[in-house]
Each structure stands twice: as C-alpha cells, then as structure tokens.
Coordinates of C-alpha atoms in Angstrom, one line a residue:
M113 CA 126.9 8.7 55.0
A114 CA 126.4 5.6 53.0
K115 CA 129.5 6.2 51.0
R116 CA 131.6 6.9 54.1
S117 CA 130.3 3.7 55.6
T118 CA 131.3 1.8 52.5
T119 CA 134.8 3.2 52.6
N120 CA 135.1 2.3 56.3
A121 CA 133.8 -1.2 55.5
A122 CA 136.3 -1.6 52.7
Y123 CA 139.1 -0.5 55.1
T124 CA 137.9 -2.9 57.8
T125 CA 137.6 -5.8 55.3
E126 CA 141.1 -5.2 54.1
F127 CA 142.5 -5.1 57.6
H128 CA 140.7 -8.3 58.6
H129 CA 141.8 -10.1 55.4
E130 CA 145.5 -9.2 55.9
F131 CA 145.3 -10.1 59.6
R132 CA 143.7 -13.5 58.9
A133 CA 146.4 -14.1 56.2
E134 CA 149.2 -13.4 58.6
T135 CA 147.5 -15.3 61.4
G136 CA 147.0 -18.3 59.1
K137 CA 150.7 -18.4 58.2
L138 CA 151.6 -18.1 61.9
L139 CA 149.1 -20.9 62.8
V140 CA 150.7 -23.3 60.3
R141 CA 154.2 -22.8 61.8
R142 CA 153.0 -22.9 65.4
F143 CA 150.9 -26.0 64.8
L144 CA 153.8 -27.9 63.3
W145 CA 155.9 -26.9 66.4
F146 CA 153.1 -27.9 68.8
T147 CA 152.4 -31.3 67.3
G148 CA 156.1 -31.9 66.9
V149 CA 156.8 -31.2 70.5
V150 CA 153.8 -33.4 71.6
V151 CA 154.8 -36.3 69.3
A152 CA 158.4 -36.1 70.6
F153 CA 157.2 -36.1 74.2
G154 CA 154.8 -39.0 73.5
M155 CA 157.5 -41.1 71.8
L156 CA 160.0 -40.4 74.7
S157 CA 157.2 -41.3 77.2
M158 CA 156.4 -44.6 75.5
L159 CA 160.1 -45.4 75.2
G160 CA 160.6 -44.7 78.9
G161 CA 157.6 -46.8 79.7
I162 CA 159.0 -49.7 77.7
V163 CA 162.3 -49.4 79.6
L164 CA 160.5 -49.2 82.9
A165 CA 158.2 -52.2 82.0
M166 CA 161.2 -54.3 81.2
S167 CA 163.0 -53.2 84.4
S168 CA 159.8 -54.1 86.4
S169 CA 159.6 -57.5 84.8
I170 CA 163.2 -58.2 85.8
Q171 CA 162.5 -57.1 89.4
V172 CA 159.5 -59.5 89.5
R173 CA 161.7 -62.4 88.4
D174 CA 164.1 -61.4 91.1
G175 CA 161.2 -61.6 93.7
S176 CA 161.0 -57.8 94.2
D177 CA 157.8 -55.7 94.3
D178 CA 155.1 -56.1 91.6
P179 CA 155.4 -53.8 88.6
A180 CA 153.3 -50.6 88.4
E181 CA 149.8 -51.4 87.3
L182 CA 150.0 -48.5 84.9
L183 CA 152.7 -50.2 82.9
S184 CA 151.2 -53.7 83.0
N185 CA 147.7 -52.7 81.8
P186 CA 147.4 -53.3 78.0
L187 CA 144.8 -50.5 77.7
T188 CA 147.5 -48.0 78.7
W189 CA 149.6 -48.9 75.7
V190 CA 146.6 -49.1 73.3
F191 CA 145.4 -45.6 74.2
S192 CA 148.9 -44.2 74.2
A193 CA 149.4 -45.6 70.7
I194 CA 146.1 -44.2 69.4
W195 CA 147.0 -40.8 71.0
L196 CA 150.4 -40.8 69.4
A197 CA 149.0 -41.9 66.0
A198 CA 146.5 -39.0 66.0
F199 CA 149.1 -36.3 66.7
S200 CA 151.6 -37.9 64.3
S201 CA 149.0 -38.1 61.5
A202 CA 148.0 -34.4 62.0
L203 CA 151.7 -33.4 62.0
L204 CA 152.5 -35.3 58.8
Y205 CA 149.3 -34.2 57.0
V206 CA 149.9 -30.5 57.6
W207 CA 153.6 -30.8 56.9
R208 CA 153.2 -32.7 53.6
K209 CA 149.9 -31.6 52.2
K210 CA 150.2 -27.9 53.2
P211 CA 146.4 -27.4 53.5
P212 CA 144.8 -24.0 53.7
E213 CA 145.0 -22.1 56.9
S214 CA 141.3 -22.6 57.6
V215 CA 141.8 -26.4 57.4
V216 CA 144.8 -26.2 59.8
L217 CA 142.6 -24.3 62.2
R218 CA 140.0 -27.0 62.1
I219 CA 142.6 -29.7 62.5
S220 CA 144.1 -27.9 65.6
F221 CA 140.6 -27.8 67.1
W222 CA 139.9 -31.5 66.5
V223 CA 143.3 -32.9 67.5
V224 CA 143.2 -31.0 70.8
T225 CA 139.6 -32.0 71.4
F226 CA 140.4 -35.6 70.5
D227 CA 143.1 -35.6 73.3
G228 CA 140.5 -34.5 75.8
L229 CA 137.9 -37.1 74.7
L230 CA 140.5 -39.8 74.7
N231 CA 141.5 -38.9 78.3
I232 CA 137.8 -39.1 79.4
L233 CA 137.4 -42.5 77.6
M234 CA 140.5 -43.8 79.5
Q235 CA 139.0 -42.7 82.8
V236 CA 135.6 -44.3 82.0
T237 CA 137.3 -47.6 81.0
G238 CA 139.3 -47.6 84.2
V239 CA 142.8 -47.2 82.8
P240 CA 145.0 -46.8 85.8
G241 CA 146.5 -43.3 86.3
S242 CA 144.0 -41.5 83.9
M243 CA 142.6 -38.2 85.2
G244 CA 140.2 -37.4 82.4
A245 CA 139.6 -33.7 81.9
F246 CA 142.4 -32.8 84.3
S247 CA 144.9 -34.6 82.1
F248 CA 143.5 -32.7 79.1
F249 CA 144.2 -29.4 80.9
V250 CA 148.0 -29.9 80.2
T251 CA 147.5 -30.5 76.5
H252 CA 145.1 -27.5 76.2
L253 CA 147.4 -25.2 78.0
L254 CA 150.3 -26.3 75.8
A255 CA 148.2 -25.7 72.7
C256 CA 147.3 -22.2 73.9
L257 CA 150.9 -21.4 74.5
F258 CA 151.9 -22.5 71.0
M259 CA 149.1 -21.6 68.7
P260 CA 147.8 -18.1 67.8
W261 CA 144.2 -18.8 68.9
S262 CA 141.7 -16.1 69.9
A263 CA 140.0 -16.5 73.2
W264 CA 136.9 -18.1 71.5
Q265 CA 139.1 -20.6 69.5
A266 CA 140.9 -21.6 72.8
L267 CA 137.6 -22.0 74.6
R268 CA 135.9 -24.2 72.0
P269 CA 137.8 -27.5 72.7
M270 CA 137.4 -27.0 76.4
I271 CA 133.6 -26.6 76.1
V272 CA 133.3 -29.8 74.2
V273 CA 135.6 -31.8 76.5
L274 CA 134.1 -30.4 79.7
G275 CA 130.6 -31.1 78.4
V276 CA 131.4 -34.7 77.6
N277 CA 133.2 -35.0 80.9
A278 CA 130.1 -33.8 82.8
L279 CA 127.9 -36.3 81.0
A280 CA 130.3 -39.2 81.6
T281 CA 130.5 -38.3 85.3
L282 CA 126.8 -38.0 85.8
L283 CA 125.7 -40.8 83.6
I284 CA 128.5 -43.5 83.7
R285 CA 131.1 -43.1 86.4
N286 CA 128.7 -41.9 89.2
P287 CA 125.1 -42.1 87.9
V288 CA 123.3 -39.3 89.5
W289 CA 120.1 -41.3 90.2
T290 CA 122.1 -43.7 92.4
G291 CA 123.2 -41.0 94.7
A292 CA 126.8 -42.2 94.4
M293 CA 128.2 -38.7 93.8
G294 CA 129.9 -37.4 96.9
I295 CA 130.8 -33.9 97.8
E296 CA 134.3 -34.3 96.5
E297 CA 133.0 -35.5 93.1
W298 CA 130.5 -32.6 92.9
A299 CA 133.2 -30.1 93.8
R300 CA 135.5 -31.5 91.2
L301 CA 132.8 -31.3 88.6
I302 CA 131.7 -27.8 89.5
A303 CA 135.3 -26.5 89.5
S304 CA 136.2 -28.2 86.2
P305 CA 135.3 -25.1 84.1
L306 CA 138.2 -23.3 85.8
L307 CA 140.5 -25.5 83.8
A308 CA 139.7 -23.3 80.8
V309 CA 140.8 -20.1 82.4
P310 CA 144.6 -20.2 82.1
G311 CA 144.8 -21.1 78.5
T312 CA 141.9 -18.9 77.4
L313 CA 143.2 -15.9 79.4
W314 CA 146.6 -16.3 77.8
C315 CA 145.1 -16.5 74.3
W316 CA 142.9 -13.4 74.9
T317 CA 145.9 -11.4 76.1
R318 CA 148.2 -12.4 73.3
H319 CA 145.5 -12.1 70.6
S320 CA 144.6 -8.6 71.8
K321 CA 148.2 -7.6 71.7
R322 CA 148.7 -9.1 68.2
V323 CA 145.6 -7.2 66.9
K324 CA 146.9 -4.0 68.4
D325 CA 150.4 -4.5 67.0
F326 CA 149.1 -5.5 63.6
R327 CA 146.8 -2.5 63.4
Y328 CA 149.7 -0.2 64.1
K329 CA 151.8 -2.0 61.4
F330 CA 148.9 -2.0 59.0
V331 CA 148.1 1.7 59.4
N332 CA 151.8 2.5 59.2
S333 CA 152.3 0.5 56.0
K334 CA 149.1 2.0 54.4
Y335 CA 150.4 5.5 55.4
S336 CA 153.7 4.8 53.7
E337 CA 152.0 3.4 50.7
M338 CA 149.7 6.4 50.6
R339 CA 152.7 8.8 50.8
R340 CA 154.4 7.0 47.9
E341 CA 151.2 7.1 45.9
L342 CA 150.8 10.8 46.7
V343 CA 154.3 11.5 45.4
D344 CA 153.3 9.8 42.1
A345 CA 149.9 11.6 42.1
R346 CA 151.6 14.9 42.7
R347 CA 153.9 14.3 39.7
I348 CA 151.0 13.4 37.5
H349 CA 148.9 16.3 38.9
E350 CA 151.6 18.9 38.3
S351 CA 152.2 17.6 34.8
L352 CA 148.7 19.0 34.0
F353 CA 150.1 22.5 34.8
P354 CA 151.3 24.5 31.8
E355 CA 155.0 25.3 31.1
T356 CA 156.2 28.8 31.9
I357 CA 156.9 31.2 29.0
E358 CA 160.2 33.0 29.3
N359 CA 160.5 34.4 25.7
G360 CA 158.2 36.2 23.4
P361 CA 155.9 39.2 23.8
V362 CA 154.0 37.6 26.7
R363 CA 156.0 36.2 29.7
F364 CA 154.2 33.8 31.9
A365 CA 155.4 32.4 35.3
F366 CA 153.8 30.9 38.4
E367 CA 154.5 29.3 41.7
Y368 CA 152.4 26.6 43.4
E369 CA 152.4 25.4 47.0
P370 CA 149.7 22.9 47.9
M371 CA 148.6 22.6 51.5
R372 CA 149.3 18.9 51.2
Q373 CA 151.0 16.8 48.6
I374 CA 148.4 17.7 46.0
G375 CA 145.6 20.3 46.1
G376 CA 142.8 22.1 44.5
D377 CA 144.4 25.1 42.9
F378 CA 145.0 24.8 39.1
L379 CA 146.3 26.7 36.2
F380 CA 145.5 26.1 32.5
S381 CA 146.8 27.9 29.5
H382 CA 146.1 27.7 25.8
C383 CA 147.6 29.4 22.8
C384 CA 147.3 28.7 19.1
R385 CA 150.6 27.9 17.5
G386 CA 151.8 28.7 14.0
R387 CA 153.4 26.4 11.5
D388 CA 156.8 26.8 13.2
G389 CA 155.4 25.6 16.5
E390 CA 155.8 29.0 18.1
P391 CA 152.8 30.7 19.9
D392 CA 150.7 32.5 17.4
G393 CA 147.7 34.6 18.6
P394 CA 146.2 35.5 22.0
L395 CA 147.2 33.6 25.1
N396 CA 144.4 32.2 27.2
V397 CA 145.0 31.5 30.9
V398 CA 142.5 30.0 33.4
L399 CA 143.1 30.1 37.2
L400 CA 140.9 27.9 39.3
D401 CA 140.5 27.3 43.0
V402 CA 138.4 24.3 44.1
T403 CA 136.8 24.1 47.5
G404 CA 138.5 21.8 49.9
H405 CA 142.0 20.4 50.0
G406 CA 144.1 17.3 49.2
I407 CA 143.0 14.4 47.1
P408 CA 139.3 15.2 46.7
A409 CA 140.2 18.7 45.4
A410 CA 142.9 17.3 43.1
L411 CA 140.4 14.8 41.6
T412 CA 138.1 17.6 40.9
V413 CA 140.9 19.5 39.2
N414 CA 141.5 16.5 37.0
R415 CA 137.9 16.7 35.8
L416 CA 138.1 20.4 35.2
H417 CA 141.3 20.0 33.2
G418 CA 139.5 17.6 30.9
E419 CA 136.6 20.0 30.5
L420 CA 139.0 22.9 29.6
E421 CA 140.7 20.7 27.1
R422 CA 137.4 20.0 25.5
I423 CA 136.3 23.6 25.4
F424 CA 139.5 24.9 23.7
A425 CA 139.7 21.9 21.4
E426 CA 136.2 22.6 20.1
M427 CA 136.4 26.4 20.2
P428 CA 140.1 27.6 20.0
D429 CA 139.0 31.3 19.8
V430 CA 136.6 31.2 22.7
G431 CA 136.7 34.2 24.9
P432 CA 137.0 34.4 28.8
G433 CA 133.3 35.1 29.3
E434 CA 132.2 32.0 27.4
V435 CA 134.9 29.9 29.1
L436 CA 133.6 31.0 32.5
R437 CA 130.0 30.3 31.5
L438 CA 130.8 26.8 30.3
L439 CA 132.8 26.1 33.5
N440 CA 129.9 27.3 35.6
R441 CA 127.5 25.1 33.7
Y442 CA 129.8 22.1 34.2
V443 CA 130.4 22.6 37.9
H444 CA 126.7 23.3 38.5
L445 CA 125.6 20.1 36.8
T446 CA 128.3 17.7 37.9
L447 CA 130.0 19.0 41.1
S448 CA 127.6 21.2 43.0
T449 CA 125.5 18.2 44.0
H450 CA 128.5 17.1 46.0
S451 CA 128.8 20.6 47.6
I452 CA 131.9 21.3 45.5
Y453 CA 132.3 24.8 44.1
V454 CA 135.0 26.7 42.2
T455 CA 136.3 30.2 42.0
G456 CA 137.9 31.0 38.7
M457 CA 139.5 33.7 36.6
C458 CA 139.8 33.5 32.8
L459 CA 142.2 35.8 31.0
R460 CA 143.0 36.4 27.4
V461 CA 146.1 38.4 26.5
D462 CA 146.2 39.9 23.0
C463 CA 149.5 41.6 22.4
A464 CA 148.6 42.6 18.9
R465 CA 145.7 44.7 20.2
K466 CA 147.5 45.6 23.5
E467 CA 144.6 44.5 25.6
I468 CA 143.5 41.9 28.1
E469 CA 140.0 40.5 28.4
Y470 CA 139.0 38.7 31.6
A471 CA 136.1 37.3 33.5
S472 CA 136.2 36.3 37.2
G473 CA 133.7 34.1 39.1
G474 CA 134.0 34.8 42.8
H475 CA 137.8 34.9 42.6
P476 CA 140.1 37.3 44.7
P477 CA 140.9 40.4 42.7
A478 CA 144.0 40.3 40.5
F479 CA 146.3 43.3 40.1
L480 CA 147.3 45.0 36.9
R481 CA 150.4 47.1 37.3
A482 CA 151.0 49.4 34.4
V483 CA 154.4 50.3 33.1
D484 CA 154.1 53.7 34.9
G485 CA 153.6 52.0 38.3
T486 CA 149.8 52.6 38.6
I487 CA 147.9 49.7 40.0
E488 CA 144.3 48.6 39.1
E489 CA 142.3 45.8 40.7
L490 CA 140.6 43.2 38.5
Q491 CA 137.5 42.6 40.5
S492 CA 135.2 39.6 40.3
T493 CA 132.6 39.9 37.5
S494 CA 130.3 37.1 38.5
F495 CA 129.3 34.4 41.0
V496 CA 131.3 31.5 42.3
L497 CA 131.2 28.7 39.7
G498 CA 128.4 26.2 40.3
A499 CA 126.3 28.4 42.6
C500 CA 123.6 29.1 40.0
P501 CA 122.3 27.4 36.9
D502 CA 123.5 28.3 33.4
E503 CA 120.5 30.5 32.5
A504 CA 121.1 32.7 35.6
F505 CA 124.8 33.1 35.2
D506 CA 126.3 36.2 33.5
P507 CA 130.1 36.2 33.2
A508 CA 130.2 39.9 32.4
P509 CA 133.7 39.9 30.9
R510 CA 135.8 43.1 30.9
T511 CA 138.5 44.4 28.5
L512 CA 141.4 46.5 29.7
E513 CA 144.5 48.0 28.0
F514 CA 147.6 45.8 28.4
G515 CA 150.5 47.5 26.8
P516 CA 154.2 46.7 26.8
G517 CA 155.7 46.7 30.3
D518 CA 152.3 46.0 31.9
T519 CA 152.1 43.1 34.4
I520 CA 149.2 41.2 35.9
L521 CA 149.4 39.3 39.2
A522 CA 146.7 36.8 40.0
Y523 CA 146.6 34.4 43.0
T524 CA 144.4 32.1 45.0
D525 CA 143.0 32.7 48.5
G526 CA 145.8 30.7 50.1
A527 CA 148.0 33.8 49.8
I528 CA 145.7 36.3 51.3
E529 CA 144.4 34.0 54.1
A530 CA 147.9 33.2 55.4
R531 CA 148.2 34.0 59.1
N532 CA 151.1 34.9 61.2
D533 CA 151.7 33.8 64.8
A534 CA 149.5 36.6 66.1
G535 CA 146.6 35.4 63.9
K536 CA 146.8 38.4 61.6
M537 CA 146.0 37.6 57.9
F538 CA 148.1 38.7 55.0
R539 CA 144.9 40.0 53.2
I540 CA 144.5 41.6 49.8
D541 CA 146.3 44.7 51.1
G542 CA 149.4 42.6 51.6
I543 CA 149.3 41.5 47.9
R544 CA 148.8 45.1 46.8
R545 CA 151.9 46.2 48.9
M546 CA 154.0 43.6 47.3
V547 CA 152.9 44.6 43.8
A548 CA 153.5 48.3 44.6
S549 CA 157.0 47.6 45.9
A550 CA 158.1 45.4 43.0
D551 CA 160.2 48.1 41.3
G552 CA 163.4 46.8 39.8
R553 CA 162.3 43.2 40.0
S554 CA 161.8 41.1 36.9
P555 CA 158.1 40.3 36.7
T556 CA 158.7 36.7 35.9
L557 CA 160.4 36.4 39.3
W558 CA 157.4 37.9 41.2
P559 CA 155.7 34.6 41.9
R560 CA 158.8 33.1 43.6
I561 CA 159.6 36.3 45.5
F562 CA 156.0 36.9 46.6
K563 CA 155.6 33.2 47.7
D564 CA 158.7 33.5 49.8
E565 CA 157.3 36.7 51.4
V566 CA 154.0 34.9 52.2
I567 CA 155.9 31.9 53.7
E568 CA 158.0 34.3 55.8
F569 CA 154.9 36.1 57.0
R570 CA 153.0 33.0 58.1
G571 CA 156.1 31.3 59.7
G572 CA 154.6 27.8 59.5
P573 CA 153.0 25.2 57.2
P574 CA 150.3 26.5 54.8
E575 CA 146.6 26.3 55.8
D576 CA 145.4 26.4 52.2
D577 CA 146.7 25.8 48.7
T578 CA 148.6 28.8 47.3
L579 CA 149.1 29.7 43.6
L580 CA 150.6 32.9 42.3
L581 CA 150.6 33.8 38.6
V582 CA 152.2 36.6 36.6
L583 CA 151.4 37.7 33.0
H584 CA 153.8 40.3 31.6
H585 CA 153.7 42.1 28.3
S586 CA 157.4 42.2 27.5
V587 CA 158.9 45.4 26.1
A588 CA 161.8 43.4 24.7
G589 CA 159.3 41.2 22.7
V590 CA 157.8 44.3 21.2
S591 CA 161.3 45.7 20.3
R592 CA 162.2 42.5 18.5
R593 CA 159.0 42.5 16.5
R594 CA 159.7 46.1 15.5
D595 CA 163.3 45.3 14.6
A596 CA 162.1 42.3 12.5
G597 CA 159.9 44.6 10.5
R598 CA 162.8 47.0 9.5
P599 CA 164.6 46.4 6.2
D600 CA 167.9 46.3 8.0
A601 CA 166.7 44.0 10.8
G602 CA 169.2 41.3 10.1
V603 CA 172.2 43.7 10.1
G604 CA 173.6 45.0 13.4
A605 CA 170.3 44.5 15.2
T606 CA 170.5 44.3 19.0
T607 CA 168.0 43.2 21.7

C-alpha cells in the first residue's frame, strides 16, 4: 500500500509540476497583456483629460460654465500619475527582467491590490469622482479576465482591499462611534463583498476547465510516451529470447504472443559450441511463465534471464533437475515475498544418446510425438517455483527416448486457457488434438500453425501471454552425420 501511495504521489507531483510550469508561462504572457492594456488605457485617459482641461479653461475665459472639478483638482493628476507609474513599472520589469513565474504571480497580486488601495486613498482624501472599492471592481474584473488565476488567487486582492475599505469607512469617512453611518452607507458596506463574485467565479470556472483539459492532455501524452517506451521495451525484451535453430540434428522454433506489449512468458536456450562456432553437445532449453502480465512480469523475466545466464556460465553441463532447483531457490528467496511465482520446464536434448531429460515445476504438460505418431505427455515433476524452500523442493527429473523424427511441443497456459465466444476453453485436449493431427506438417512450422489455430479459436484479443515451443530431432541431421562418417562422403553425397 505504501509503495502504491508513493507511485500515486509521484504521478500527482509530476502533474502539478507540469501544470504549474504551463500556468506560469501563460501567466507571464497574460500579465504583459493585462498591464499593457491598462497602461494604454491610462495614458489615453490622461491625454483625454489634458485635452478636456485645456478645453475647459478656454470655456472659462469665454465666460462659459466652470470646468469640471475632477479635472481641476491637482490630486486627481497626482494619483493618476502614481497609478500609471505603478502599472508601467510592473510592465517594464516583467518584460525586461523576465523574472520567475512565482515572482510574476506576486507582482500581479500586489499591482492589482495597489490599484484598490489607491482608489480607497483617493476616496478618503476627497478626490472628486473617486468611488473607492467600487472603482477597484473594474480593475479586478479585468485582471480576472486576463490572468490565469485560480479562485483563491483572484479572491486574495479583493479580501485585502475590502478589508481596508471597511476599516476606512468605519474609522475615517464615517466613524462608527459618531453615528454618522446611514442605512445607505451600511448597505453599501455590507454588499461590498459581492464585488468579488464575478471575477472569482470566472476564475474558478476557467481554472477548473484548464485543470480538466490539462489532465486529459497530460494523461494522453503520458500514454503516448508509455506506448513508445513499451515498443522499445518489447524490442529489448524479445532480444533476450534465443534464435531459432533451422539446421543441424536438433531443430528449434517458437512463437510468442504477449497479452500486452510485453509479458511474463520467457524462453532461454544454451548450447556449448565447438571451435568452429557450431553447436557442440546437448541443447538446454528453459521455458518459464511468470504470474501476472505486462511490465511487472517482464521485469521479473529480466531478473530470471540474468539468473539463468549465471547458472549456465558457472555450470555449462548442469542438468534440468539442478536448473529447476536453483530457479526455485532464487524465486523463493527473491520473488515469492512479492507474491510472484513461476512455472517452468527445463529440457536437455542429447542427440548423441537419443534422449531427452526434463524437469517441470507446475508447468502444463508438454507433448512428445514419436516418429511413429504415438504421443506421450510430459507431466509436471515438481511444485510451482517459489512455493517451497530449497530443502523441500525435489525436481525429480525424468529421461525419455528422443530419437530421429521425434518432436516435443511445449507451451504456456495462455494457449490452453484461450476462450471462444461461448466461454469454452481450448484446454490441454485442444493441444493434444493439434499434435495428433500434425501429419505432413514440418515440425518447425508447428508453433506458427498452432498459434494461428488458437487465435482463430478465441476470436478476440489474448487474455494471457502465449508461447509455443517445438524441439525436433531431425532425421536429415542424422543422415548428414552418417554420410560424413563414410569414406566416400565427399563424393556424390546427397541430403
């Protein structure tokens, strides 16, 4: 549970990190647009005010009405200049210095908050036309429309400004102890929090949609990335599988169909080679089926491959029984604690002795089809690997005759557990029927033919990993060896 929580936490952390990074870049762009629009509007307003002031002064000289008090009050121009300087400075700083996104977020908070505090100060000092927090509402709404704030980030400036506005109203403009607050003033003060609703609601709606859209994009990108990685992983995973053997006394072929991109079925072979690089001596084959599917099973296969490499590197002549015992010991000590177990079959083909030795740990029975068409099952000889400790495990290997023309078919449970549309399983009897009806077919083609029959039977995607393996004692290989031993082998010999 703890490991799963750690994985989920890592996923959540990565998501939030990427979302913050994208939001930060968006914030910088939107902040520059917001401050640019505000500064442009402020400059146009001041320019228009200057024109109106000049026009009003002309009208006064002409004896017309007095100019608007708003334009004639010096404080109006002072506060307007301070306001414009604040937004211009923020715009230039972010544009030139390119500070981190976290700094831009703080600047956006303070520049909007400063606008509200300045409006309250103008109202307290009696600047004509100032409306305090209600003037701030326009700036706040504009900021919410531009910047990718969350609901809380949109609410913070409003909390500060409305708090200061309440104090200024109750303590300075209309001291509460004097009883100067009328019903209208109280109603305006009580209703002032509603100014935060439009901008905050807009930010909450937009932010929620951004999170939803980004989550979809994030999951989709991670899925595509995982698919690409799985393709690479499958290529690496399948490179661990041995090459088929199409010539020589022993023919070796297999077909593998994982349930997903990669799986837990595995095949390993080992054969000593002579000085000419050709196989020399018995052929060892190990067929394994790890519990589970997909990436966890494939990672387990990777570990088992390393253990098999070690075993055969240290003991090239090791027999199937000892290989199975060592694998059981390894699985019991390292994998069973994670509830991972393995079924396995180890085979050793010795063409010189015309025999095959095998040991099977809980694996489905293989089939030995003799050259005369008789079929024998190679039943399991021991427990599932990892189910018991080394001292209680007895591999009980068996030795059978394996003459020219004989063929062994081994497989994993994905073949026998395949189900058709009616829910009927292929079963071991289905494998036996295929082996019995294989007359006239080249044994090295059995895996491909049998796999196609299993696929046709189930009529849908696999529900488990499937691996089919054939070992064939070639008659042609025996004939060539006999021909090579004749004095006239190099003259007129045919194969």
